[in-house]
Amino acid sequence: MKILVTGGTGYIGSHTVVELQQKGFDVLIADDLSNSFPETVDNIADITGIKPLFEKVDLSDRTATRILFEKYSDIVAVIHFAASKAVGESVKKPLLYYRNNLNSLINVLEMMEKKNIPNIVFSSSCTVYGQPDVLPVSETAPLKKAFSPYGNTKKICEDIIDDTVAASDIQAIKLRYFNPIGAHDSALIGEYPQGVPNNLIPYITQTAAGIRQCVSIYGDDYNTPDGTGVRDYIHVVDLAKAHVIAVERMLGGKCKSPSEVFNLGTGRGYSVLEIIKSFEKVNNIKVNYKIVARREGDIEKVWADTSFANKELGWKAERDLDNMMLTSWQWELKRKK
Ligand code: UFG
């Protein structure tokens, strides 16, 4: 059974392709390589022994999307990762983000309707909750105004999916990720941040590797145990496995409603300082850091109520923080080489 993975050479996409192949699925990757590299396809093949099909396609281009779906008539489900994802860039270039993220989803859904492909897994984010009133945050929490155009595209995409599901035979599973980090044990795939990293873990690994001088901790006056921001960090391989379960759930006709939504986190929050200390301890390396002012748009703290995903999907994050720190560093070292 062929699964189309859009954005399949990207960070979460590539890990998901590996897990799908290891479960026996036939995978077709569609990616425009705007934020990833073609070598990832070979690296996936090195891990699994199977080279996934690959098409370089910009899915925000309606004609190109149509040609892709015309070429492959045996797609049974789509996992839609393809999107721009830099929060800061989205503030500076909102139209780019709305055009890319909304058009690609609309084009994919349109072709799914046309070709009678009834299953989509969508890559959403905990950003839709903003700063939640209650922690841990569950799927029933109210959605808040997005802090960035990127975050808003995730909210709007969820609405587009729900409206499409209501009017068609398509069923959807929307997965709201907390903070994905770590890399595959092989260190053959991982995240490639372009330029100066925005996210905490690549900043830490690049500082430890001597590429950056010092990690800036954005604020130590938050209402958290040590004053630094708290997030629910989840290993990308755990996240990838949840996508396979979601696909199997849809193909097995086990969905309880035509549009389901699940939080994907560990259920536990760690502060920025805890992350740096853990990285230093696990990898036996010092990381320079300094406290600076809060970063605009950051929330104070968030972690997931994962009970719904645990119960309904039979999925639970298995990797601990040590493993996240270890694999992140192994990946940085491999890339340095
Ligand atoms: N942080 C630092 N220094 C850095 C980078 C980050 O102190 O150099 C802190 C942040 O202030 C925050 C934590 O580390 O407290 C995590 O920051 P990240 O940038 O790694 O992640 P965010 O939680 O800000 O962003 C993530 C995803 C986004 C998504 C957002 C939703 O990367 O895609 O969650 O809240 F939109």
mmCIF file of C-alpha atoms and ligand atoms in Angstrom:
data_model
loop_
_atom_site.group_PDB
_atom_site.id
_atom_site.type_symbol
_atom_site.label_atom_id
_atom_site.label_comp_id
_atom_site.label_asym_id
_atom_site.label_seq_id
_atom_site.Cartn_x
_atom_site.Cartn_y
_atom_site.Cartn_z
ATOM 1 C CA MET A 1 0.000 0.000 0.000
ATOM 2 C CA LYS A 2 1.486 3.287 -1.089
ATOM 3 C CA ILE A 3 1.669 6.142 1.396
ATOM 4 C CA LEU A 4 2.428 9.610 0.057
ATOM 5 C CA VAL A 5 4.634 11.516 2.500
ATOM 6 C CA THR A 6 4.786 15.188 1.582
ATOM 7 C CA GLY A 7 7.832 16.900 3.055
ATOM 8 C CA GLY A 8 9.341 13.433 3.371
ATOM 9 C CA THR A 9 12.961 14.585 3.134
ATOM 10 C CA GLY A 10 12.424 17.016 6.020
ATOM 11 C CA TYR A 11 13.177 16.440 9.691
ATOM 12 C CA ILE A 12 10.040 14.681 10.950
ATOM 13 C CA GLY A 13 9.107 13.450 7.475
ATOM 14 C CA SER A 14 12.339 11.494 6.943
ATOM 15 C CA HIS A 15 12.044 9.747 10.313
ATOM 16 C CA THR A 16 8.450 8.857 9.508
ATOM 17 C CA VAL A 17 9.440 7.398 6.125
ATOM 18 C CA VAL A 18 11.902 5.107 7.913
ATOM 19 C CA GLU A 19 9.261 3.893 10.385
ATOM 20 C CA LEU A 20 6.710 3.358 7.595
ATOM 21 C CA GLN A 21 9.148 1.325 5.521
ATOM 22 C CA GLN A 22 10.126 -0.734 8.534
ATOM 23 C CA LYS A 23 6.431 -1.589 8.941
ATOM 24 C CA GLY A 24 6.237 -2.733 5.326
ATOM 25 C CA PHE A 25 4.605 0.294 3.716
ATOM 26 C CA ASP A 26 5.560 1.416 0.238
ATOM 27 C CA VAL A 27 6.487 5.106 0.471
ATOM 28 C CA LEU A 28 6.392 7.901 -2.080
ATOM 29 C CA ILE A 29 8.078 11.126 -0.974
ATOM 30 C CA ALA A 30 7.076 14.470 -2.488
ATOM 31 C CA ASP A 31 9.263 17.384 -1.445
ATOM 32 C CA ASP A 32 10.399 20.593 -3.131
ATOM 33 C CA LEU A 33 13.780 20.392 -1.312
ATOM 34 C CA SER A 34 13.377 24.019 -0.243
ATOM 35 C CA ASN A 35 14.537 23.134 3.263
ATOM 36 C CA SER A 36 16.033 19.663 2.832
ATOM 37 C CA PHE A 37 18.481 17.710 0.685
ATOM 38 C CA PRO A 38 18.118 14.947 -1.935
ATOM 39 C CA GLU A 39 20.835 12.892 -0.150
ATOM 40 C CA THR A 40 18.269 12.206 2.573
ATOM 41 C CA VAL A 41 16.595 9.731 0.219
ATOM 42 C CA ASP A 42 19.845 7.721 0.045
ATOM 43 C CA ASN A 43 20.352 8.014 3.791
ATOM 44 C CA ILE A 44 16.871 6.601 4.359
ATOM 45 C CA ALA A 45 17.782 3.735 2.023
ATOM 46 C CA ASP A 46 20.982 3.125 4.020
ATOM 47 C CA ILE A 47 18.898 2.720 7.171
ATOM 48 C CA THR A 48 16.053 0.601 5.814
ATOM 49 C CA GLY A 49 17.611 -1.093 2.783
ATOM 50 C CA ILE A 50 14.792 0.251 0.610
ATOM 51 C CA LYS A 51 15.015 3.396 -1.497
ATOM 52 C CA PRO A 52 11.707 5.270 -1.277
ATOM 53 C CA LEU A 53 10.228 6.714 -4.440
ATOM 54 C CA PHE A 54 10.980 10.416 -4.647
ATOM 55 C CA GLU A 55 9.406 13.255 -6.633
ATOM 56 C CA LYS A 56 10.633 16.832 -6.440
ATOM 57 C CA VAL A 57 7.365 18.733 -6.365
ATOM 58 C CA ASP A 58 6.215 22.095 -5.084
ATOM 59 C CA LEU A 59 2.771 21.219 -3.742
ATOM 60 C CA SER A 60 1.706 24.855 -3.587
ATOM 61 C CA ASP A 61 1.689 24.559 -7.409
ATOM 62 C CA ARG A 62 -1.720 23.179 -8.351
ATOM 63 C CA THR A 63 -0.662 21.786 -11.734
ATOM 64 C CA ALA A 64 2.411 20.088 -10.323
ATOM 65 C CA THR A 65 0.280 18.523 -7.585
ATOM 66 C CA ARG A 66 -2.214 17.251 -10.161
ATOM 67 C CA ILE A 67 0.566 15.700 -12.242
ATOM 68 C CA LEU A 68 1.920 13.933 -9.146
ATOM 69 C CA PHE A 69 -1.443 12.396 -8.263
ATOM 70 C CA GLU A 70 -2.097 11.442 -11.911
ATOM 71 C CA LYS A 71 1.215 9.590 -12.037
ATOM 72 C CA TYR A 72 0.616 7.450 -8.929
ATOM 73 C CA SER A 73 -2.778 5.777 -8.876
ATOM 74 C CA ASP A 74 -2.207 3.497 -5.874
ATOM 75 C CA ILE A 75 -1.881 6.010 -3.014
ATOM 76 C CA VAL A 76 -4.074 4.974 -0.078
ATOM 77 C CA ALA A 77 -3.117 7.656 2.447
ATOM 78 C CA VAL A 78 -1.265 10.950 2.647
ATOM 79 C CA ILE A 79 0.864 12.205 5.509
ATOM 80 C CA HIS A 80 1.137 15.927 4.940
ATOM 81 C CA PHE A 81 4.274 17.489 6.441
ATOM 82 C CA ALA A 82 5.235 19.839 3.614
ATOM 83 C CA ALA A 83 5.172 23.368 5.019
ATOM 84 C CA SER A 84 7.379 26.308 5.882
ATOM 85 C CA LYS A 85 8.081 26.281 9.606
ATOM 86 C CA ALA A 86 10.325 29.115 10.758
ATOM 87 C CA VAL A 87 8.335 31.182 13.240
ATOM 88 C CA GLY A 88 10.492 34.328 12.913
ATOM 89 C CA GLU A 89 10.559 34.235 9.115
ATOM 90 C CA SER A 90 6.767 33.889 9.071
ATOM 91 C CA VAL A 91 6.452 37.201 10.945
ATOM 92 C CA LYS A 92 8.589 38.912 8.287
ATOM 93 C CA LYS A 93 7.055 37.141 5.288
ATOM 94 C CA PRO A 94 3.468 36.290 6.234
ATOM 95 C CA LEU A 95 2.201 35.994 2.668
ATOM 96 C CA LEU A 96 4.871 33.457 1.804
ATOM 97 C CA TYR A 97 3.694 31.345 4.742
ATOM 98 C CA TYR A 98 -0.011 31.668 3.993
ATOM 99 C CA ARG A 99 0.557 30.965 0.300
ATOM 100 C CA ASN A 100 2.816 27.988 0.822
ATOM 101 C CA ASN A 101 1.182 26.274 3.794
ATOM 102 C CA LEU A 102 -2.454 26.840 2.853
ATOM 103 C CA ASN A 103 -2.147 26.282 -0.898
ATOM 104 C CA SER A 104 -0.219 23.049 -0.535
ATOM 105 C CA LEU A 105 -2.834 21.606 1.808
ATOM 106 C CA ILE A 106 -5.698 22.753 -0.429
ATOM 107 C CA ASN A 107 -4.032 21.269 -3.528
ATOM 108 C CA VAL A 108 -3.405 17.953 -1.786
ATOM 109 C CA LEU A 109 -6.967 17.728 -0.433
ATOM 110 C CA GLU A 110 -8.391 18.647 -3.828
ATOM 111 C CA MET A 111 -6.490 15.820 -5.506
ATOM 112 C CA MET A 112 -7.383 13.384 -2.720
ATOM 113 C CA GLU A 113 -11.062 14.135 -3.333
ATOM 114 C CA LYS A 114 -10.621 13.730 -7.078
ATOM 115 C CA LYS A 115 -8.735 10.443 -6.771
ATOM 116 C CA ASN A 116 -10.839 9.019 -3.936
ATOM 117 C CA ILE A 117 -7.962 8.837 -1.481
ATOM 118 C CA PRO A 118 -9.763 8.922 1.845
ATOM 119 C CA ASN A 119 -7.006 9.247 4.474
ATOM 120 C CA ILE A 120 -4.861 12.190 5.569
ATOM 121 C CA VAL A 121 -2.600 12.605 8.582
ATOM 122 C CA PHE A 122 -1.835 16.258 9.209
ATOM 123 C CA SER A 123 1.179 17.744 10.890
ATOM 124 C CA SER A 124 -0.143 20.286 13.393
ATOM 125 C CA SER A 125 1.429 21.923 16.420
ATOM 126 C CA CYS A 126 0.852 22.718 20.078
ATOM 127 C CA THR A 127 1.228 26.320 18.968
ATOM 128 C CA VAL A 128 -2.568 26.253 18.395
ATOM 129 C CA TYR A 129 -3.048 26.315 22.203
ATOM 130 C CA GLY A 130 -0.988 29.497 22.738
ATOM 131 C CA GLN A 131 -0.265 29.790 26.474
ATOM 132 C CA PRO A 132 -2.849 27.320 27.825
ATOM 133 C CA ASP A 133 -4.881 28.225 30.916
ATOM 134 C CA VAL A 134 -4.596 24.678 32.263
ATOM 135 C CA LEU A 135 -1.560 22.370 32.213
ATOM 136 C CA PRO A 136 -1.079 19.715 31.067
ATOM 137 C CA VAL A 137 -3.023 20.862 28.011
ATOM 138 C CA SER A 138 -5.512 18.422 26.490
ATOM 139 C CA GLU A 139 -7.004 18.289 23.001
ATOM 140 C CA THR A 140 -10.244 19.844 24.275
ATOM 141 C CA ALA A 141 -8.536 23.044 25.453
ATOM 142 C CA PRO A 142 -9.655 26.205 23.671
ATOM 143 C CA LEU A 143 -7.480 27.284 20.762
ATOM 144 C CA LYS A 144 -5.944 30.732 21.227
ATOM 145 C CA LYS A 145 -4.920 33.485 18.868
ATOM 146 C CA ALA A 146 -1.728 32.412 17.136
ATOM 147 C CA PHE A 147 1.511 34.201 18.056
ATOM 148 C CA SER A 148 2.825 34.087 14.483
ATOM 149 C CA PRO A 149 1.606 33.685 10.898
ATOM 150 C CA TYR A 150 3.223 30.217 10.983
ATOM 151 C CA GLY A 151 1.113 29.250 13.997
ATOM 152 C CA ASN A 152 -1.951 30.717 12.332
ATOM 153 C CA THR A 153 -1.402 28.564 9.235
ATOM 154 C CA LYS A 154 -1.585 25.481 11.476
ATOM 155 C CA LYS A 155 -4.889 26.669 12.954
ATOM 156 C CA ILE A 156 -6.354 27.545 9.553
ATOM 157 C CA CYS A 157 -5.161 24.235 8.071
ATOM 158 C CA GLU A 158 -6.951 22.343 10.845
ATOM 159 C CA ASP A 159 -10.151 24.258 9.930
ATOM 160 C CA ILE A 160 -9.679 23.578 6.204
ATOM 161 C CA ILE A 161 -9.333 19.879 6.972
ATOM 162 C CA ASP A 162 -12.419 19.793 9.209
ATOM 163 C CA ASP A 163 -14.551 21.577 6.613
ATOM 164 C CA THR A 164 -13.308 19.244 3.860
ATOM 165 C CA VAL A 165 -13.938 16.164 5.978
ATOM 166 C CA ALA A 166 -17.493 17.352 6.667
ATOM 167 C CA ALA A 167 -18.186 17.711 2.955
ATOM 168 C CA SER A 168 -16.441 14.614 1.578
ATOM 169 C CA ASP A 169 -15.440 11.002 2.201
ATOM 170 C CA ILE A 170 -12.034 12.054 3.476
ATOM 171 C CA GLN A 171 -11.105 11.227 7.073
ATOM 172 C CA ALA A 172 -8.320 12.954 8.935
ATOM 173 C CA ILE A 173 -6.062 12.584 11.920
ATOM 174 C CA LYS A 174 -4.470 15.832 13.064
ATOM 175 C CA LEU A 175 -1.383 15.420 15.208
ATOM 176 C CA ARG A 176 -0.351 18.312 17.443
ATOM 177 C CA TYR A 177 3.371 18.065 18.094
ATOM 178 C CA PHE A 178 5.033 19.528 21.129
ATOM 179 C CA ASN A 179 8.816 20.133 20.741
ATOM 180 C CA PRO A 180 10.398 17.451 18.512
ATOM 181 C CA ILE A 181 14.140 16.965 19.074
ATOM 182 C CA GLY A 182 16.740 14.200 18.723
ATOM 183 C CA ALA A 183 17.747 12.213 15.665
ATOM 184 C CA HIS A 184 17.782 8.667 14.343
ATOM 185 C CA ASP A 185 20.141 6.287 16.204
ATOM 186 C CA SER A 186 22.121 5.808 12.978
ATOM 187 C CA ALA A 187 22.846 9.574 12.869
ATOM 188 C CA LEU A 188 22.090 9.328 9.141
ATOM 189 C CA ILE A 189 19.027 11.575 9.351
ATOM 190 C CA GLY A 190 18.179 14.497 11.612
ATOM 191 C CA GLU A 191 17.361 18.176 11.486
ATOM 192 C CA TYR A 192 19.262 20.523 9.159
ATOM 193 C CA PRO A 193 18.762 24.038 10.488
ATOM 194 C CA GLN A 194 19.536 26.643 7.824
ATOM 195 C CA GLY A 195 21.775 29.475 9.010
ATOM 196 C CA VAL A 196 21.632 30.517 12.652
ATOM 197 C CA PRO A 197 19.290 28.111 14.451
ATOM 198 C CA ASN A 198 16.151 29.473 16.111
ATOM 199 C CA ASN A 199 15.401 26.387 18.131
ATOM 200 C CA LEU A 200 17.100 25.526 21.371
ATOM 201 C CA ILE A 201 18.623 22.099 20.659
ATOM 202 C CA PRO A 202 20.421 22.927 17.389
ATOM 203 C CA TYR A 203 21.729 26.069 19.096
ATOM 204 C CA ILE A 204 23.095 23.968 21.956
ATOM 205 C CA THR A 205 24.687 21.341 19.683
ATOM 206 C CA GLN A 206 26.262 23.995 17.447
ATOM 207 C CA THR A 207 27.636 25.785 20.512
ATOM 208 C CA ALA A 208 29.078 22.547 21.869
ATOM 209 C CA ALA A 209 30.602 21.919 18.422
ATOM 210 C CA GLY A 210 32.263 25.345 18.435
ATOM 211 C CA ILE A 211 30.169 26.751 15.573
ATOM 212 C CA ARG A 212 28.424 29.244 17.915
ATOM 213 C CA GLN A 213 29.978 30.920 20.915
ATOM 214 C CA CYS A 214 27.255 30.919 23.506
ATOM 215 C CA VAL A 215 23.624 29.888 23.993
ATOM 216 C CA SER A 216 21.379 32.801 24.940
ATOM 217 C CA ILE A 217 18.747 31.724 27.420
ATOM 218 C CA TYR A 218 15.724 33.847 26.685
ATOM 219 C CA GLY A 219 14.627 34.962 30.139
ATOM 220 C CA ASP A 220 15.020 33.577 33.660
ATOM 221 C CA ASP A 221 12.113 35.456 35.207
ATOM 222 C CA TYR A 222 9.255 33.208 34.083
ATOM 223 C CA ASN A 223 6.906 31.672 36.618
ATOM 224 C CA THR A 224 8.670 28.279 36.429
ATOM 225 C CA PRO A 225 10.824 26.439 39.005
ATOM 226 C CA ASP A 226 14.132 27.921 37.769
ATOM 227 C CA GLY A 227 12.673 30.904 35.898
ATOM 228 C CA THR A 228 13.464 29.636 32.381
ATOM 229 C CA GLY A 229 10.856 28.545 29.801
ATOM 230 C CA VAL A 230 9.405 25.049 30.017
ATOM 231 C CA ARG A 231 8.536 22.823 27.033
ATOM 232 C CA ASP A 232 7.512 19.223 26.393
ATOM 233 C CA TYR A 233 10.417 17.860 24.321
ATOM 234 C CA ILE A 234 9.675 14.648 22.418
ATOM 235 C CA HIS A 235 12.042 12.388 20.500
ATOM 236 C CA VAL A 236 11.459 12.579 16.749
ATOM 237 C CA VAL A 237 11.484 8.765 16.456
ATOM 238 C CA ASP A 238 8.635 8.504 18.983
ATOM 239 C CA LEU A 239 6.796 11.125 16.975
ATOM 240 C CA ALA A 240 7.430 9.257 13.719
ATOM 241 C CA LYS A 241 6.030 6.035 15.182
ATOM 242 C CA ALA A 242 2.789 7.805 16.093
ATOM 243 C CA HIS A 243 2.308 8.639 12.392
ATOM 244 C CA VAL A 244 2.513 4.970 11.430
ATOM 245 C CA ILE A 245 -0.062 4.129 14.092
ATOM 246 C CA ALA A 246 -2.315 6.906 12.794
ATOM 247 C CA VAL A 247 -2.104 5.542 9.240
ATOM 248 C CA GLU A 248 -2.832 1.998 10.443
ATOM 249 C CA ARG A 249 -5.781 3.302 12.472
ATOM 250 C CA MET A 250 -7.304 4.923 9.398
ATOM 251 C CA LEU A 251 -6.622 2.010 7.057
ATOM 252 C CA GLY A 252 -8.034 -0.392 9.666
ATOM 253 C CA GLY A 253 -11.249 1.620 9.927
ATOM 254 C CA LYS A 254 -10.690 2.277 13.625
ATOM 255 C CA CYS A 255 -11.262 6.036 13.729
ATOM 256 C CA LYS A 256 -13.994 7.086 16.145
ATOM 257 C CA SER A 257 -14.836 10.208 14.164
ATOM 258 C CA PRO A 258 -13.983 11.429 10.657
ATOM 259 C CA SER A 259 -11.626 14.076 12.030
ATOM 260 C CA GLU A 260 -9.587 13.165 15.080
ATOM 261 C CA VAL A 261 -6.915 15.142 16.894
ATOM 262 C CA PHE A 262 -4.148 13.945 19.202
ATOM 263 C CA ASN A 263 -1.432 15.582 21.259
ATOM 264 C CA LEU A 264 2.012 14.114 20.707
ATOM 265 C CA GLY A 265 4.281 14.868 23.630
ATOM 266 C CA THR A 266 5.754 13.074 26.611
ATOM 267 C CA GLY A 267 3.528 14.735 29.197
ATOM 268 C CA ARG A 268 6.533 16.171 30.998
ATOM 269 C CA GLY A 269 8.045 19.632 30.805
ATOM 270 C CA TYR A 270 11.734 20.551 31.052
ATOM 271 C CA SER A 271 13.187 24.029 31.490
ATOM 272 C CA VAL A 272 15.883 25.508 29.257
ATOM 273 C CA LEU A 273 18.404 25.184 32.081
ATOM 274 C CA GLU A 274 17.454 21.548 32.685
ATOM 275 C CA ILE A 275 17.979 20.853 28.985
ATOM 276 C CA ILE A 276 21.441 22.432 28.950
ATOM 277 C CA LYS A 277 22.462 20.576 32.130
ATOM 278 C CA SER A 278 21.184 17.286 30.761
ATOM 279 C CA PHE A 279 23.041 17.813 27.466
ATOM 280 C CA GLU A 280 26.274 18.541 29.359
ATOM 281 C CA LYS A 281 25.930 15.512 31.609
ATOM 282 C CA VAL A 282 24.955 12.950 28.965
ATOM 283 C CA ASN A 283 27.591 14.036 26.468
ATOM 284 C CA ASN A 284 30.245 15.050 28.973
ATOM 285 C CA ILE A 285 30.798 18.416 27.332
ATOM 286 C CA LYS A 286 30.462 22.022 28.516
ATOM 287 C CA VAL A 287 28.099 24.456 26.854
ATOM 288 C CA ASN A 288 28.584 28.215 27.279
ATOM 289 C CA TYR A 289 25.391 30.044 28.069
ATOM 290 C CA LYS A 290 24.190 33.409 29.293
ATOM 291 C CA ILE A 291 20.850 34.782 30.384
ATOM 292 C CA VAL A 292 19.378 37.434 28.104
ATOM 293 C CA ALA A 293 15.991 39.135 27.760
ATOM 294 C CA ARG A 294 12.878 37.142 26.950
ATOM 295 C CA ARG A 295 12.268 36.401 23.261
ATOM 296 C CA GLU A 296 9.218 38.119 21.838
ATOM 297 C CA GLY A 297 6.325 35.758 21.163
ATOM 298 C CA ASP A 298 7.557 33.018 23.529
ATOM 299 C CA ILE A 299 5.102 31.433 25.903
ATOM 300 C CA GLU A 300 6.089 30.633 29.478
ATOM 301 C CA LYS A 301 5.378 26.938 29.734
ATOM 302 C CA VAL A 302 3.552 24.141 27.994
ATOM 303 C CA TRP A 303 3.361 20.377 28.276
ATOM 304 C CA ALA A 304 0.906 17.851 26.930
ATOM 305 C CA ASP A 305 -1.856 15.797 28.397
ATOM 306 C CA THR A 306 -1.101 12.661 26.390
ATOM 307 C CA SER A 307 -3.758 10.417 27.937
ATOM 308 C CA PHE A 308 -6.025 10.534 24.876
ATOM 309 C CA ALA A 309 -3.224 9.488 22.491
ATOM 310 C CA ASN A 310 -2.019 6.844 24.982
ATOM 311 C CA LYS A 311 -5.483 5.313 25.250
ATOM 312 C CA GLU A 312 -6.858 5.709 21.743
ATOM 313 C CA LEU A 313 -3.711 5.193 19.676
ATOM 314 C CA GLY A 314 -2.078 2.789 22.117
ATOM 315 C CA TRP A 315 0.996 4.991 21.687
ATOM 316 C CA LYS A 316 3.329 6.374 24.298
ATOM 317 C CA ALA A 317 6.609 8.257 23.937
ATOM 318 C CA GLU A 318 9.370 5.847 24.981
ATOM 319 C CA ARG A 319 12.624 7.752 24.661
ATOM 320 C CA ASP A 320 13.863 9.730 27.655
ATOM 321 C CA LEU A 321 15.626 13.080 27.752
ATOM 322 C CA ASP A 322 19.079 11.456 27.918
ATOM 323 C CA ASN A 323 18.436 9.672 24.639
ATOM 324 C CA MET A 324 17.191 12.907 23.058
ATOM 325 C CA MET A 325 20.386 14.699 24.118
ATOM 326 C CA LEU A 326 22.635 11.836 23.035
ATOM 327 C CA THR A 327 21.162 11.425 19.551
ATOM 328 C CA SER A 328 21.054 15.200 18.965
ATOM 329 C CA TRP A 329 24.782 15.373 19.694
ATOM 330 C CA GLN A 330 25.630 12.287 17.604
ATOM 331 C CA TRP A 331 23.850 13.887 14.674
ATOM 332 C CA GLU A 332 25.741 17.160 15.098
ATOM 333 C CA LEU A 333 29.053 15.273 15.229
ATOM 334 C CA LYS A 334 28.218 13.266 12.120
ATOM 335 C CA ARG A 335 27.300 16.407 10.208
ATOM 336 C CA LYS A 336 30.505 18.096 11.303
ATOM 337 C CA LYS A 337 32.460 15.230 9.766
HETATM 338 N N1 UFG B 1 15.350 29.128 23.801
HETATM 339 C C1 UFG B 1 16.430 29.775 24.379
HETATM 340 N N2 UFG B 1 17.490 30.071 23.580
HETATM 341 C C2 UFG B 1 17.531 29.741 22.253
HETATM 342 C C3 UFG B 1 16.419 29.094 21.669
HETATM 343 C C4 UFG B 1 15.339 28.813 22.476
HETATM 344 O O1 UFG B 1 16.435 30.081 25.574
HETATM 345 O O2 UFG B 1 18.525 30.052 21.593
HETATM 346 C C5 UFG B 1 14.201 28.749 24.660
HETATM 347 C C6 UFG B 1 12.895 29.369 24.255
HETATM 348 O O3 UFG B 1 12.744 30.647 24.847
HETATM 349 C C7 UFG B 1 11.914 28.312 24.768
HETATM 350 C C8 UFG B 1 12.657 27.004 24.587
HETATM 351 O O4 UFG B 1 14.031 27.362 24.531
HETATM 352 O O5 UFG B 1 11.665 28.507 26.131
HETATM 353 C C9 UFG B 1 12.294 26.247 23.321
HETATM 354 O O6 UFG B 1 12.447 27.108 22.212
HETATM 355 P P1 UFG B 1 12.431 26.557 20.702
HETATM 356 O O7 UFG B 1 12.689 27.744 19.811
HETATM 357 O O8 UFG B 1 13.322 25.388 20.578
HETATM 358 O O9 UFG B 1 10.953 26.023 20.543
HETATM 359 P P2 UFG B 1 9.569 26.826 20.696
HETATM 360 O O10 UFG B 1 8.855 26.180 21.831
HETATM 361 O O11 UFG B 1 9.743 28.274 20.751
HETATM 362 O O12 UFG B 1 8.941 26.530 19.284
HETATM 363 C C10 UFG B 1 8.332 25.321 19.023
HETATM 364 C C11 UFG B 1 8.454 24.965 17.538
HETATM 365 C C12 UFG B 1 7.649 25.899 16.707
HETATM 366 C C13 UFG B 1 6.255 26.041 17.243
HETATM 367 C C14 UFG B 1 6.289 26.415 18.695
HETATM 368 C C15 UFG B 1 4.930 26.453 19.294
HETATM 369 O O13 UFG B 1 9.788 24.986 17.142
HETATM 370 O O14 UFG B 1 7.590 25.374 15.411
HETATM 371 O O15 UFG B 1 7.024 25.433 19.415
HETATM 372 O O16 UFG B 1 4.943 26.907 20.602
HETATM 373 F F1 UFG B 1 5.576 27.022 16.607
#
